[in-house]
PDB file of C-alpha atoms and ligand atoms in Angstrom:
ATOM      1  CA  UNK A 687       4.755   4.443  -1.088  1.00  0.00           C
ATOM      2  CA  UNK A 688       5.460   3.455   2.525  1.00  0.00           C
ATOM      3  CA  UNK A 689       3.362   5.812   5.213  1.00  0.00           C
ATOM      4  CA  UNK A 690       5.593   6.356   8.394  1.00  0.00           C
ATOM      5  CA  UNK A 691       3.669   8.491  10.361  1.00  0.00           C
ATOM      6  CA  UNK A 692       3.157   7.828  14.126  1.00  0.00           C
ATOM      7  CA  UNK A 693       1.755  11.231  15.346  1.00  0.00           C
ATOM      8  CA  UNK A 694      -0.787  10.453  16.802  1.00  0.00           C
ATOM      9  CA  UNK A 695       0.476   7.269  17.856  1.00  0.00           C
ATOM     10  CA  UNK A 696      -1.571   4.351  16.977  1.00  0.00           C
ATOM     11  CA  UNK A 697      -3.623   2.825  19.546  1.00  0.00           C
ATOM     12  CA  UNK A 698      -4.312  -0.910  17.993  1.00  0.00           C
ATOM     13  CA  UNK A 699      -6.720  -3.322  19.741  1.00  0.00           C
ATOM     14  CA  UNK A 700      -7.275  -7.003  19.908  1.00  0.00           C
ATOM     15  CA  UNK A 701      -9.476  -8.973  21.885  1.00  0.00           C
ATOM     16  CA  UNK A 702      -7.507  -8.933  25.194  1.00  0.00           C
ATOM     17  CA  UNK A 703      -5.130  -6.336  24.139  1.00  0.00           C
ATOM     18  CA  UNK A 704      -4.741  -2.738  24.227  1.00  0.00           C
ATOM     19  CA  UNK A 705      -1.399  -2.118  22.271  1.00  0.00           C
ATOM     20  CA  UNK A 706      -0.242   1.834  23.006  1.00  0.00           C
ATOM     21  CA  UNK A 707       2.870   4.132  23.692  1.00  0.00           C
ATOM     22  CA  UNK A 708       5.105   3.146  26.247  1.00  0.00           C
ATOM     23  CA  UNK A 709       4.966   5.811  29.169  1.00  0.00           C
ATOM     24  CA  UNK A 710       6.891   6.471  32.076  1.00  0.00           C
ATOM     25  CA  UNK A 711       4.038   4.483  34.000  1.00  0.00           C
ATOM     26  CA  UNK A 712       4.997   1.079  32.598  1.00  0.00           C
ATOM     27  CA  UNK A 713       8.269   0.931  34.264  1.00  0.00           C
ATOM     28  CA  UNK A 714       8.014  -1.266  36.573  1.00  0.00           C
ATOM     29  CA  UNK A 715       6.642  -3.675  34.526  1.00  0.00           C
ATOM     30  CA  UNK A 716       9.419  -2.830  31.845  1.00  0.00           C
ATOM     31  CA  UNK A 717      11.952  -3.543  34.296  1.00  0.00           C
ATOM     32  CA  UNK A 718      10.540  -7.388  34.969  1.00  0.00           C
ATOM     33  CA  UNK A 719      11.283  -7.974  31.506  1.00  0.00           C
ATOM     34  CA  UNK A 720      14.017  -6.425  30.166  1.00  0.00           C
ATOM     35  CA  UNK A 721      15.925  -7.572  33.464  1.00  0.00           C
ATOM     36  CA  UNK A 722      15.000 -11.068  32.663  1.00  0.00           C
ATOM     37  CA  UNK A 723      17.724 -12.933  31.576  1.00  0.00           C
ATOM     38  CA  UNK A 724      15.379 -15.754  30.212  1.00  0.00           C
ATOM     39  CA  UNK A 725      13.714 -12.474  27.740  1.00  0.00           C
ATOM     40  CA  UNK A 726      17.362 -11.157  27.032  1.00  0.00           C
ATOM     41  CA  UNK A 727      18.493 -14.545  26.247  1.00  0.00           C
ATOM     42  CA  UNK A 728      18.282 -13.964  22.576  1.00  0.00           C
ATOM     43  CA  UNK A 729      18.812 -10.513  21.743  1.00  0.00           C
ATOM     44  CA  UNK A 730      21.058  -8.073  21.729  1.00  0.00           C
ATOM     45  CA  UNK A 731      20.930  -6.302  24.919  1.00  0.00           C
ATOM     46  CA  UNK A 732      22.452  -7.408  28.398  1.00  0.00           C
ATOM     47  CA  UNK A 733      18.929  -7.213  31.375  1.00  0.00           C
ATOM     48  CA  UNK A 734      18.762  -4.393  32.614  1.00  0.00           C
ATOM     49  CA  UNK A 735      19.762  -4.041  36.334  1.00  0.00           C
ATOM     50  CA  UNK A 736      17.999  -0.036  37.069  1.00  0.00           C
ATOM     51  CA  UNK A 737      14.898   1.877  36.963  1.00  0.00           C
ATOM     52  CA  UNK A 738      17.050   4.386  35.168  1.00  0.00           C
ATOM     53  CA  UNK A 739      17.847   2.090  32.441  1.00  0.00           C
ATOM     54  CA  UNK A 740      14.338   1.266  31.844  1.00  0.00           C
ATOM     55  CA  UNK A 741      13.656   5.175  31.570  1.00  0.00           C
ATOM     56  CA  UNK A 742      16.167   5.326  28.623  1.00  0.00           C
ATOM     57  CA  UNK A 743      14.455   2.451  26.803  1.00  0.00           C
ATOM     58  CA  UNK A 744      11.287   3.925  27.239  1.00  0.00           C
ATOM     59  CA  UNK A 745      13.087   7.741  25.989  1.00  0.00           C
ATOM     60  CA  UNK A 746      14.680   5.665  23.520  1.00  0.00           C
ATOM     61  CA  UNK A 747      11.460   4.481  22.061  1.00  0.00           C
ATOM     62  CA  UNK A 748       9.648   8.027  22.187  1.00  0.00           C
ATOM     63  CA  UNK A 749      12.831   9.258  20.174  1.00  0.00           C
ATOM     64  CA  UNK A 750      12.464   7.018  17.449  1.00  0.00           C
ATOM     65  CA  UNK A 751       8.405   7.041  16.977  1.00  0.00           C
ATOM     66  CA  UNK A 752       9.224  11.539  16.684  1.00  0.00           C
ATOM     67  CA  UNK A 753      11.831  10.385  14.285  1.00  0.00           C
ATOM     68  CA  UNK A 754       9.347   7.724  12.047  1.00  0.00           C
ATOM     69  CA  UNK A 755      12.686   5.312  12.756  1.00  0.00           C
ATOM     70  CA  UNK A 756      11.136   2.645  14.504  1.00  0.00           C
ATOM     71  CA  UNK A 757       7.582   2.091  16.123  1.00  0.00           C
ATOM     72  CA  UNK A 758       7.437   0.126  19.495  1.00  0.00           C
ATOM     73  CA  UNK A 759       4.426  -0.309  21.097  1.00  0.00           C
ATOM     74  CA  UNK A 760       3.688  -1.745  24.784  1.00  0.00           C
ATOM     75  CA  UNK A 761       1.019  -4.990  25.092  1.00  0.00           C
ATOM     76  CA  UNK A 762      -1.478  -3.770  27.938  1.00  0.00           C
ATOM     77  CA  UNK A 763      -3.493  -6.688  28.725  1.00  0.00           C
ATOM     78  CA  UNK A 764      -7.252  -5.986  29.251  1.00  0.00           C
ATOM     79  CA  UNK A 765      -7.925  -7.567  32.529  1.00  0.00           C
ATOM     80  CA  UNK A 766      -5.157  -5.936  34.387  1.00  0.00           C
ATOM     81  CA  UNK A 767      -4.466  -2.417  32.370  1.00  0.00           C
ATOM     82  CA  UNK A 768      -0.920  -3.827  32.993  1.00  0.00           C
ATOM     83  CA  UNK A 769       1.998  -3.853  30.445  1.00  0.00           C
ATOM     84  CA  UNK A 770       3.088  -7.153  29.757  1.00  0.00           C
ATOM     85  CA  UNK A 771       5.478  -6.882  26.810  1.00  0.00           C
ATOM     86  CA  UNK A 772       6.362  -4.926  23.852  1.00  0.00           C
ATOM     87  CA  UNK A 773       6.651  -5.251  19.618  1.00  0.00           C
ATOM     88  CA  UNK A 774       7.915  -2.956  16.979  1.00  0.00           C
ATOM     89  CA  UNK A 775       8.076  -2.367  13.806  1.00  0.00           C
ATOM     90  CA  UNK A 776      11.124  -0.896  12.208  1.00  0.00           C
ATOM     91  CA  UNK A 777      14.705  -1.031   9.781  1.00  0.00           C
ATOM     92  CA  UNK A 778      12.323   0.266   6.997  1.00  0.00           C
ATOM     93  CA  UNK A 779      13.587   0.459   3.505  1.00  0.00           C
ATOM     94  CA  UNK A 780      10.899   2.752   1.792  1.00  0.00           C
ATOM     95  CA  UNK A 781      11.974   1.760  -1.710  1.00  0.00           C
ATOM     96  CA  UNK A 782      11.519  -2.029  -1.046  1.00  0.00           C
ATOM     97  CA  UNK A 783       8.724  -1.116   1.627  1.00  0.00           C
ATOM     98  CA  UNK A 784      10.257  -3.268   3.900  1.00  0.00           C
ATOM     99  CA  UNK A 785      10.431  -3.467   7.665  1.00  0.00           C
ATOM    100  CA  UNK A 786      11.466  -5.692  10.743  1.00  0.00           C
ATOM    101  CA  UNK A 787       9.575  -7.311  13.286  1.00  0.00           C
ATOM    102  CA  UNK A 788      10.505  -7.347  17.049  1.00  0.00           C
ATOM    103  CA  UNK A 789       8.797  -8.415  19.980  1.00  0.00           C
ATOM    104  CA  UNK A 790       9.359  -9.698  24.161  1.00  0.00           C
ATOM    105  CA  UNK A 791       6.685 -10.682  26.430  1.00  0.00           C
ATOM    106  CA  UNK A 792       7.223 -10.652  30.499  1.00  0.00           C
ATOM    107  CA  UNK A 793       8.267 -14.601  30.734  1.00  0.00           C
ATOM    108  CA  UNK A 794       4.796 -14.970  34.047  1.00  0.00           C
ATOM    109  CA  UNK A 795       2.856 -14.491  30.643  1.00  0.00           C
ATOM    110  CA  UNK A 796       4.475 -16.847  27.966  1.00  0.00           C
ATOM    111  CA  UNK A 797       2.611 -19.671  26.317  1.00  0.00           C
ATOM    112  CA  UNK A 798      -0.633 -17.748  26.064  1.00  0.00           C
ATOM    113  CA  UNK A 799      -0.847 -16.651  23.596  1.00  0.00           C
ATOM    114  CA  UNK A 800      -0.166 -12.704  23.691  1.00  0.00           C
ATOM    115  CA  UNK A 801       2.431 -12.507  21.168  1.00  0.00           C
ATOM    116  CA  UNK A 802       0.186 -14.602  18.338  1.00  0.00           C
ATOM    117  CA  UNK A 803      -2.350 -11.772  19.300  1.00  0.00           C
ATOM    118  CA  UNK A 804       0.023  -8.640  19.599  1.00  0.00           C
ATOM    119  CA  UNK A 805       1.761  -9.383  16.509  1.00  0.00           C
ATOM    120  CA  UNK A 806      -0.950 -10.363  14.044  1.00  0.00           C
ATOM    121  CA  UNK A 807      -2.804  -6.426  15.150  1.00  0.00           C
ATOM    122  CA  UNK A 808       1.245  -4.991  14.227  1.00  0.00           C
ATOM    123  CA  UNK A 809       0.930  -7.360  10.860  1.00  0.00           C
ATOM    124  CA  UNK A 810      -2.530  -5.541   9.821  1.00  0.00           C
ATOM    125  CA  UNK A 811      -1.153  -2.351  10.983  1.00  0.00           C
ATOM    126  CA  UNK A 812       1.934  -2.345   8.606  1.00  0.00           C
ATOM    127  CA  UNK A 813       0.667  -3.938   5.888  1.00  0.00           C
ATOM    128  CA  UNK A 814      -3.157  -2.063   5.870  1.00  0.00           C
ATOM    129  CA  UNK A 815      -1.924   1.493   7.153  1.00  0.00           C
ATOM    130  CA  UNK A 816       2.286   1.397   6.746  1.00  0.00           C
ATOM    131  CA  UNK A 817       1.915  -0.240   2.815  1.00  0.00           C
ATOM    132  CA  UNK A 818       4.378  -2.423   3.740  1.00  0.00           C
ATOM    133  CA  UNK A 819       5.248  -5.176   1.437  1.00  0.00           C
ATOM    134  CA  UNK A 820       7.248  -7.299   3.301  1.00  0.00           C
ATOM    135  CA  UNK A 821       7.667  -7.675   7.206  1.00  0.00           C
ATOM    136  CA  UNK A 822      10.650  -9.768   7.880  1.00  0.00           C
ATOM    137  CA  UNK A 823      12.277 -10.961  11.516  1.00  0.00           C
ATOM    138  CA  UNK A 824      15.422 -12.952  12.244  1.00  0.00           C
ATOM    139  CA  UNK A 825      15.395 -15.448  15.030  1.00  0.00           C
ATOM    140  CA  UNK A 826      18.792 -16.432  16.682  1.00  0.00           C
ATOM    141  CA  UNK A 827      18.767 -20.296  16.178  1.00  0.00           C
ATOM    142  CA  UNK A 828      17.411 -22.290  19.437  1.00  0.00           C
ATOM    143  CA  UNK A 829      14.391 -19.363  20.071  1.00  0.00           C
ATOM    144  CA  UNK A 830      11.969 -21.985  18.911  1.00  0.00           C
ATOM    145  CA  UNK A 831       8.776 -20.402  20.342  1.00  0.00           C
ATOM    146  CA  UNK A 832       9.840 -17.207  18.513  1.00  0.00           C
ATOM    147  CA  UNK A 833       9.868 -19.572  15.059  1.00  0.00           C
ATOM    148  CA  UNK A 834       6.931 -20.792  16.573  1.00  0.00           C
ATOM    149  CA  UNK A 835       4.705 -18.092  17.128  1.00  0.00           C
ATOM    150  CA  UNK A 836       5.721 -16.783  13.671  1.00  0.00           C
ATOM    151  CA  UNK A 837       4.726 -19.800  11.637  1.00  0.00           C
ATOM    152  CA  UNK A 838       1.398 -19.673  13.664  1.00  0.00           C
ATOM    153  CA  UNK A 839       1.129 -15.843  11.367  1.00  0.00           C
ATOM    154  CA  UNK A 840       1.838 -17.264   8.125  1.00  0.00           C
ATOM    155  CA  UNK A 841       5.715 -16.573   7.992  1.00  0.00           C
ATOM    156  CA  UNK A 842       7.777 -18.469   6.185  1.00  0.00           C
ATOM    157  CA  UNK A 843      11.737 -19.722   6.992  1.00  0.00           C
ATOM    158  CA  UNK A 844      14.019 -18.371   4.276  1.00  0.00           C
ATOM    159  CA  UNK A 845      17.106 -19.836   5.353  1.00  0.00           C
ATOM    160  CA  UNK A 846      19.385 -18.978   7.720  1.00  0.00           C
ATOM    161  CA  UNK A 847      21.998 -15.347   7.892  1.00  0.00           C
ATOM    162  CA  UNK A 848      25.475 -16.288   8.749  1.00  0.00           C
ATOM    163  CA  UNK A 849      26.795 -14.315  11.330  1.00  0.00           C
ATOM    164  CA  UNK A 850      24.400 -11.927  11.140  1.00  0.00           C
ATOM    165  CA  UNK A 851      23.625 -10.241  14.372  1.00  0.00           C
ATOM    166  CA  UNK A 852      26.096  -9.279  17.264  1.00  0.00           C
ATOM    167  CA  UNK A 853      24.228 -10.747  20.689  1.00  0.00           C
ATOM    168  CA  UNK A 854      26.272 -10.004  23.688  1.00  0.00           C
ATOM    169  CA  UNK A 855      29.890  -9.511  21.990  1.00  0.00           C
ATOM    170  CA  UNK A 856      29.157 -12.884  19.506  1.00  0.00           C
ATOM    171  CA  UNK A 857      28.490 -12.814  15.881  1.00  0.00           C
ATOM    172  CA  UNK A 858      25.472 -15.090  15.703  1.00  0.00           C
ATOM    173  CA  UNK A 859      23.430 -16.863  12.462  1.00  0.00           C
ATOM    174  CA  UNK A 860      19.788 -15.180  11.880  1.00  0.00           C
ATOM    175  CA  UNK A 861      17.131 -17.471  10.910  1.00  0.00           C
ATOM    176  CA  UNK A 862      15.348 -15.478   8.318  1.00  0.00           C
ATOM    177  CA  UNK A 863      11.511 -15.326   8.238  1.00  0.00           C
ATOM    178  CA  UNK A 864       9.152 -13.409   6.417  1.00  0.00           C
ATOM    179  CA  UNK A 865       5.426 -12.858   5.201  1.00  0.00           C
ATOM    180  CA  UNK A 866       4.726 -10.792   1.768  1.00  0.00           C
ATOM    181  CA  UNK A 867       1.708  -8.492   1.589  1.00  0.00           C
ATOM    182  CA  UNK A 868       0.097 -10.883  -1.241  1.00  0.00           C
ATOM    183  CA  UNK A 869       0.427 -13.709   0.784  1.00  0.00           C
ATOM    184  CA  UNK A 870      -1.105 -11.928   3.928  1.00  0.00           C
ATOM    185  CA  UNK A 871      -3.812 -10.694   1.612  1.00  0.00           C
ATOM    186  CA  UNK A 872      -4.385 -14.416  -0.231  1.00  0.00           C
ATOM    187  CA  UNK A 873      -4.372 -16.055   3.285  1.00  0.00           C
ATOM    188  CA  UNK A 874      -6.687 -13.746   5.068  1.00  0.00           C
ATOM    189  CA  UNK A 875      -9.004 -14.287   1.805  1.00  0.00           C
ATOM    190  CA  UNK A 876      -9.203 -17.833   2.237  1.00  0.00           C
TER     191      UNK A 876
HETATM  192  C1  LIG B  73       8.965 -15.492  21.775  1.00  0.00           C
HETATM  193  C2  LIG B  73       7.923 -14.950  22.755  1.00  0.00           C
HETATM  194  C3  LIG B  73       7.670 -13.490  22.440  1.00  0.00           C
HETATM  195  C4  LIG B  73       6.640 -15.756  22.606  1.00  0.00           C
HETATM  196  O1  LIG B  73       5.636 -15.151  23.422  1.00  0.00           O
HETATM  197  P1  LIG B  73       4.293 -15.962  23.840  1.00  0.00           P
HETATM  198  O2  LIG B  73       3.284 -14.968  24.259  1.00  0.00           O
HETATM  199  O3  LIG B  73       4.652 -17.028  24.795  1.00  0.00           O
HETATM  200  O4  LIG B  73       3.892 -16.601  22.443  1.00  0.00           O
HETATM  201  P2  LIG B  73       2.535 -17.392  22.093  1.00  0.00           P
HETATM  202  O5  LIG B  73       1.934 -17.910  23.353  1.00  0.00           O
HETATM  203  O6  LIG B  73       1.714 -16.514  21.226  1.00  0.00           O
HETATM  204  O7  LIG B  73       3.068 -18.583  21.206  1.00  0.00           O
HETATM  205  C5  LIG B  73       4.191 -19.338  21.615  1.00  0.00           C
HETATM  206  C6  LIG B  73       4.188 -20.668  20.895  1.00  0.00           C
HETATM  207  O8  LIG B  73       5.500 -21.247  21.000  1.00  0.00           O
HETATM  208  C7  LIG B  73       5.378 -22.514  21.626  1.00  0.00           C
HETATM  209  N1  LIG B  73       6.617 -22.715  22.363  1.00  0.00           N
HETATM  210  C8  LIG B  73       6.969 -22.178  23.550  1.00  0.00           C
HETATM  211  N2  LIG B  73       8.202 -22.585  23.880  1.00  0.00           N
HETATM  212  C9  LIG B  73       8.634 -23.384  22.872  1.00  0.00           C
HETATM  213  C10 LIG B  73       9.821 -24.106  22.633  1.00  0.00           C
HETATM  214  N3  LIG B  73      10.838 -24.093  23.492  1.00  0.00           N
HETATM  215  N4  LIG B  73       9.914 -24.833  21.484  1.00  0.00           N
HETATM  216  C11 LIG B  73       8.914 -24.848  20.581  1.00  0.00           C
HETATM  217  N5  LIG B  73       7.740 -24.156  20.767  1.00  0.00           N
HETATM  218  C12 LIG B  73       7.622 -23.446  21.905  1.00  0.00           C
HETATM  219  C13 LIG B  73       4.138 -22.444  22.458  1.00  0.00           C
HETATM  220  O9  LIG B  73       3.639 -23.725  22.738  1.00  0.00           O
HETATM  221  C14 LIG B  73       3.220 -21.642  21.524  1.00  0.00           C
HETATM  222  O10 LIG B  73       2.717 -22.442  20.470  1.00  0.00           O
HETATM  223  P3  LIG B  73       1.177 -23.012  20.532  1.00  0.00           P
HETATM  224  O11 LIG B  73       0.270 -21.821  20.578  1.00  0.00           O
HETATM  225  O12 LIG B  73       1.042 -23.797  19.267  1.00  0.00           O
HETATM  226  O13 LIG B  73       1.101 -23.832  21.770  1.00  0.00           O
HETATM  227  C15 LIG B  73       8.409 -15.093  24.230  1.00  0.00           C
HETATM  228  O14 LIG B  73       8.848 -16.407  24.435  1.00  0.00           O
HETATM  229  C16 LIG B  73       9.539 -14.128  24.585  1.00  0.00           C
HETATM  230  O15 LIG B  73       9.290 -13.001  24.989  1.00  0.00           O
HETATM  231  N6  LIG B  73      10.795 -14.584  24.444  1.00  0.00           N
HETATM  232  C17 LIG B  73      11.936 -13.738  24.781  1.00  0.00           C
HETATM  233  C18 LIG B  73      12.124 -12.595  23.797  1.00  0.00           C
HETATM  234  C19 LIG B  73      12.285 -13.089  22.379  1.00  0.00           C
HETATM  235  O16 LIG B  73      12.911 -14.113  22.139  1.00  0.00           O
HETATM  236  N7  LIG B  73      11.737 -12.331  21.435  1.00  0.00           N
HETATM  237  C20 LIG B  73      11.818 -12.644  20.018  1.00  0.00           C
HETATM  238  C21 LIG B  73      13.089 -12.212  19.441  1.00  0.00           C
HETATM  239  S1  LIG B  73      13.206 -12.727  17.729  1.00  0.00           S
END
C-alpha cells in the first residue's frame, strides 16, 4: 500500500541539507530561481517576473501537501539557513505505487552537488516511508546535467516519450528514467 501522509510534514536531512516546507520566508530566494530563465529553461512554466507569483507557488505547494497530491520540499543549505532550490515527489498511482520526481536548484549553486544530495534523502523517503515502488522522472532532451545527476542515483534511461510534455506552448519528447525499489534496495546492499 502506498502511505501519503505529509501532516506533519517531513523534515529530511543530509549532510549539508535541511530539506523542509516551503514558507512565506523563502521568497526571495524562490523568486531567484523560478525567475531564472536558465532554471525555467526546461520545464513547463514561463520565470516568474513578481513576488506575488512566488506567493502562489509557495500556496500552491501548501495546497497540494493538505491534499497528499504532491510533496515539494525546499533545499535549505546548512551553512547559510538559506533556500537554495526545491524537489517533489508526486503524479502517484497508488495501485502501481508509483510517483514522479521533480527538482530546480538556484543556478549560483549548480555543479555542487546539492541535487545528488537532495534527491537521494527524497529517494529513501519514498521508497522507505511512501512504499513506493517505482520513482520515475522525464527529462526534456538537451537537460544533460538533469540525466546526469540521475544516473549518479542509480536511474536508468527507458527510452524516450514522444511528445510528451507541453513546455511553453510546444509538445516536447520526455526522456524516461526510472529506479525500482528492488534495485534501490540491491544497490544500497552492495
Ligand atoms: C538539473 C539540476 C537540478 C542539477 O543541479 P546540481 O545541484 O547542479 O546537480 P549536481 O551538482 O548534483 O550534479 C550535476 C551533474 O551534472 C553535470 N553537468 C552539469 N552540466 C552538465 C551538462 N551540460 N552536461 C552534462 N553534465 C552536466 C555536473 O558535472 C554534475 O556531475 P558530476 O557530479 O559528475 O560532476 C540543475 O541544473 C537545475 O536546477 N536545472 C534547472 C532545472 C531543471 O532542469 N530541473 C530538472 C527538470 S527534469
Amino acid at each position: 500500500m502506498l502511505i501519503k501522509c505529509f501532516i506533519p510534514f517531513p523534515i529530511l536531512e543530509t549532510e549539508r541539507l535541511i530539506l523542509r516546507l516551503v514558507e512565506d520566508r523563502d521568497a526571495e530566494q524562490l523568486y531567484e530561481i523560478l525567475s531564472d530563465a536558465e532554471v525555467a529553461k526546461f520545464d513547463y512554466f514561463y520565470p516568474v517576473t513578481s513576488k506575488e507569483q512566488v506567493l502562489k507557488f509557495i500556496e500552491r505547494y501548501k495546497k497540494e501537501i493538505e491534499e497528499n497530491e504532491e510533496i515539494t520540499w525546499g533545499i535549505i543549505l546548512k551553512e547559510t539557513n538559506k533556500l537554495i532550490g526545491t524537489c517533489c515527489l508526486g503524479s502517484f498511482d497508488e495501485g502501481a505505487r508509483r510517483g514522479e520526481l521533480g527538482y530546480d536548484i538556484a543556478q549560483v549553486k549548480w555543479g555542487k552537488g546539492y541535487a545528488t544530495e537532495a534527491l537521494e534523502a527524497v529517494i529513501d523517503y519514498g521508497f522507505d516511508i511512501m512504499n513506493l515502488n517505482r520513482i520515475e522522472a522525464t527529462i526534456t532532451p538537451g537537460n544533460d546535467a538533469s540525466v546526469k545527476v540521475l544516473s549518479k542515483l542509480n536511474f536508468i534511461q527507458e527510452g524516450v516519450v514522444r511528445e510528451r510534455d507541453l513546455i511553453k506552448g510546444k509538445l516536447e519528447d520526455g526522456i524516461m528514467m526510472s529506479i525500482l525499489k528492488r534495485d534501490y534496495i540491491k544497490k544500497s546492499r552492495e
